[in-house]
Amino acid sequence: MIKHQSEVPQGNALRRLTVLSGLLGALIKGGRASLSELGRHMEDPTDLESRVKKAKRWLQNKWTDVTVHFIPYLLPILHSLSKAGELVLAIDGSCVGKDCMALMVSVIWRRRAIPICWVVRKAPKGHFPEHMHVA
């Protein structure tokens, strides 16, 4: 059982967590978030094309949810990172997708930005207005 979960994951929930942990390990090893890089670094006995498809299916699955697969792990991760010293946060705006902008708050760890909160809005390339930063 995962320490902060109330019950042991089973069946599809366990499978989704297993794929998520493989994706996170691949992201840490490879340092890139593209599907091909994730597939290349996943520890899975299947061939590269199958690992890439597995990553894509996980991301597009209707059961993959930020409240289930992200939020429950956020506080334990931040708590663990804070034991090493102060937490450094960065705020960044980036273009994502077609005609969209993401405003992201990330914690900086070992020269990497780990997103902890973000908002995506349909907006032209450029800066977010101040009221969006505050909101």
Short mmCIF file of C-alpha atoms in Angstrom, two decimals:
data_model
loop_
_atom_site.label_atom_id
_atom_site.label_comp_id
_atom_site.label_asym_id
_atom_site.label_seq_id
_atom_site.Cartn_x
_atom_site.Cartn_y
_atom_site.Cartn_z
CA MET A 1 0.00 0.00 0.00
CA ILE A 2 1.18 3.53 -0.73
CA LYS A 3 1.62 5.33 2.58
CA HIS A 4 -0.82 8.22 1.95
CA GLN A 5 -3.55 6.11 0.28
CA SER A 6 -6.42 4.67 2.28
CA GLU A 7 -6.66 1.38 0.37
CA VAL A 8 -4.45 -0.88 -1.70
CA PRO A 9 -4.81 -0.22 -5.46
CA GLN A 10 -6.00 -3.27 -7.41
CA GLY A 11 -6.91 -4.18 -10.99
CA ASN A 12 -6.98 -1.30 -13.46
CA ALA A 13 -6.09 1.26 -10.77
CA LEU A 14 -2.92 -0.71 -9.98
CA ARG A 15 -2.10 -1.02 -13.69
CA ARG A 16 -2.47 2.74 -14.16
CA LEU A 17 -0.18 3.43 -11.19
CA THR A 18 2.37 0.95 -12.53
CA VAL A 19 2.45 2.72 -15.91
CA LEU A 20 2.62 6.11 -14.16
CA SER A 21 5.63 5.01 -12.11
CA GLY A 22 7.29 3.71 -15.29
CA LEU A 23 6.66 7.04 -17.02
CA LEU A 24 8.11 8.98 -14.08
CA GLY A 25 11.19 6.78 -13.99
CA ALA A 26 11.63 7.23 -17.74
CA LEU A 27 11.24 10.99 -17.39
CA ILE A 28 13.90 11.14 -14.68
CA LYS A 29 16.30 8.89 -16.62
CA GLY A 30 15.81 10.50 -20.01
CA GLY A 31 15.25 14.08 -18.94
CA ARG A 32 12.77 14.67 -21.77
CA ALA A 33 9.00 14.43 -21.92
CA SER A 34 8.44 13.43 -25.55
CA LEU A 35 6.61 10.14 -26.05
CA SER A 36 9.53 8.61 -27.93
CA GLU A 37 11.97 9.52 -25.14
CA LEU A 38 9.61 8.21 -22.47
CA GLY A 39 9.24 4.95 -24.38
CA ARG A 40 12.98 4.68 -24.89
CA HIS A 41 13.68 4.91 -21.14
CA MET A 42 10.73 2.89 -19.77
CA GLU A 43 11.75 -0.35 -18.06
CA ASP A 44 9.38 -2.64 -19.90
CA PRO A 45 10.18 -5.87 -21.77
CA THR A 46 8.10 -4.85 -24.81
CA ASP A 47 9.53 -3.21 -27.93
CA LEU A 48 9.93 0.57 -28.26
CA GLU A 49 6.78 1.10 -30.35
CA SER A 50 4.66 -0.72 -27.74
CA ARG A 51 6.13 1.35 -24.89
CA VAL A 52 5.40 4.58 -26.79
CA LYS A 53 1.80 3.42 -27.40
CA LYS A 54 1.45 2.51 -23.71
CA ALA A 55 2.57 6.02 -22.68
CA LYS A 56 0.20 7.63 -25.19
CA ARG A 57 -2.75 5.47 -24.08
CA TRP A 58 -2.09 6.35 -20.43
CA LEU A 59 -2.07 10.08 -21.21
CA GLN A 60 -5.26 9.89 -23.31
CA ASN A 61 -7.17 7.51 -21.01
CA LYS A 62 -10.43 8.94 -19.66
CA TRP A 63 -9.55 7.50 -16.22
CA THR A 64 -6.24 9.36 -16.04
CA ASP A 65 -7.07 12.26 -13.76
CA VAL A 66 -5.04 14.98 -12.06
CA THR A 67 -7.00 14.56 -8.80
CA VAL A 68 -6.16 10.82 -8.69
CA HIS A 69 -2.73 10.60 -10.31
CA PHE A 70 -1.11 13.91 -9.34
CA ILE A 71 -2.58 15.78 -6.37
CA PRO A 72 -2.27 12.89 -3.85
CA TYR A 73 1.47 12.69 -4.55
CA LEU A 74 2.18 16.43 -4.60
CA LEU A 75 2.43 17.07 -0.85
CA PRO A 76 4.56 13.99 -0.08
CA ILE A 77 6.93 14.94 -2.93
CA LEU A 78 7.21 18.57 -1.78
CA HIS A 79 7.72 17.42 1.81
CA SER A 80 10.48 15.07 0.70
CA LEU A 81 12.18 17.76 -1.42
CA SER A 82 11.98 20.28 1.44
CA LYS A 83 14.06 17.98 3.67
CA ALA A 84 17.03 18.71 1.41
CA GLY A 85 16.75 22.47 2.05
CA GLU A 86 14.64 25.37 0.91
CA LEU A 87 12.17 24.90 -1.94
CA VAL A 88 12.74 27.19 -4.90
CA LEU A 89 9.67 27.95 -7.03
CA ALA A 90 9.65 29.32 -10.57
CA ILE A 91 6.74 30.81 -12.52
CA ASP A 92 6.86 30.48 -16.29
CA GLY A 93 4.55 31.09 -19.23
CA SER A 94 4.92 28.89 -22.32
CA CYS A 95 3.20 28.18 -25.62
CA VAL A 96 1.47 24.81 -25.65
CA GLY A 97 -0.60 23.19 -28.35
CA LYS A 98 -2.31 25.30 -30.98
CA ASP A 99 -2.90 28.92 -29.92
CA CYS A 100 -2.66 28.17 -26.18
CA MET A 101 -0.49 29.42 -23.34
CA ALA A 102 0.35 27.66 -20.07
CA LEU A 103 1.22 29.48 -16.87
CA MET A 104 3.14 27.06 -14.70
CA VAL A 105 4.52 27.08 -11.16
CA SER A 106 7.37 24.61 -10.76
CA VAL A 107 9.67 23.55 -7.95
CA ILE A 108 13.33 23.57 -8.95
CA TRP A 109 15.16 20.34 -8.09
CA ARG A 110 18.61 19.32 -9.33
CA ARG A 111 18.51 21.92 -12.10
CA ARG A 112 15.09 20.66 -13.29
CA ALA A 113 11.71 22.34 -13.08
CA ILE A 114 9.02 19.98 -11.76
CA PRO A 115 5.54 21.41 -12.50
CA ILE A 116 3.30 21.53 -9.42
CA CYS A 117 0.51 23.80 -10.62
CA TRP A 118 -0.55 25.09 -14.03
CA VAL A 119 -3.33 26.71 -15.97
CA VAL A 120 -3.79 26.58 -19.75
CA ARG A 121 -5.74 29.23 -21.63
CA LYS A 122 -6.43 29.90 -25.28
CA ALA A 123 -4.31 32.97 -25.83
CA PRO A 124 -1.87 34.34 -28.39
CA LYS A 125 1.88 33.97 -27.86
CA GLY A 126 3.14 36.49 -25.32
CA HIS A 127 2.80 37.30 -21.66
CA PHE A 128 -0.07 36.45 -19.35
CA PRO A 129 -1.81 39.53 -17.96
CA GLU A 130 -1.24 40.26 -14.26
CA HIS A 131 -4.77 39.25 -13.26
CA MET A 132 -4.13 35.71 -14.60
CA HIS A 133 -0.92 35.46 -12.53
CA VAL A 134 -2.81 36.51 -9.42
CA ALA A 135 -5.75 34.15 -10.11
#
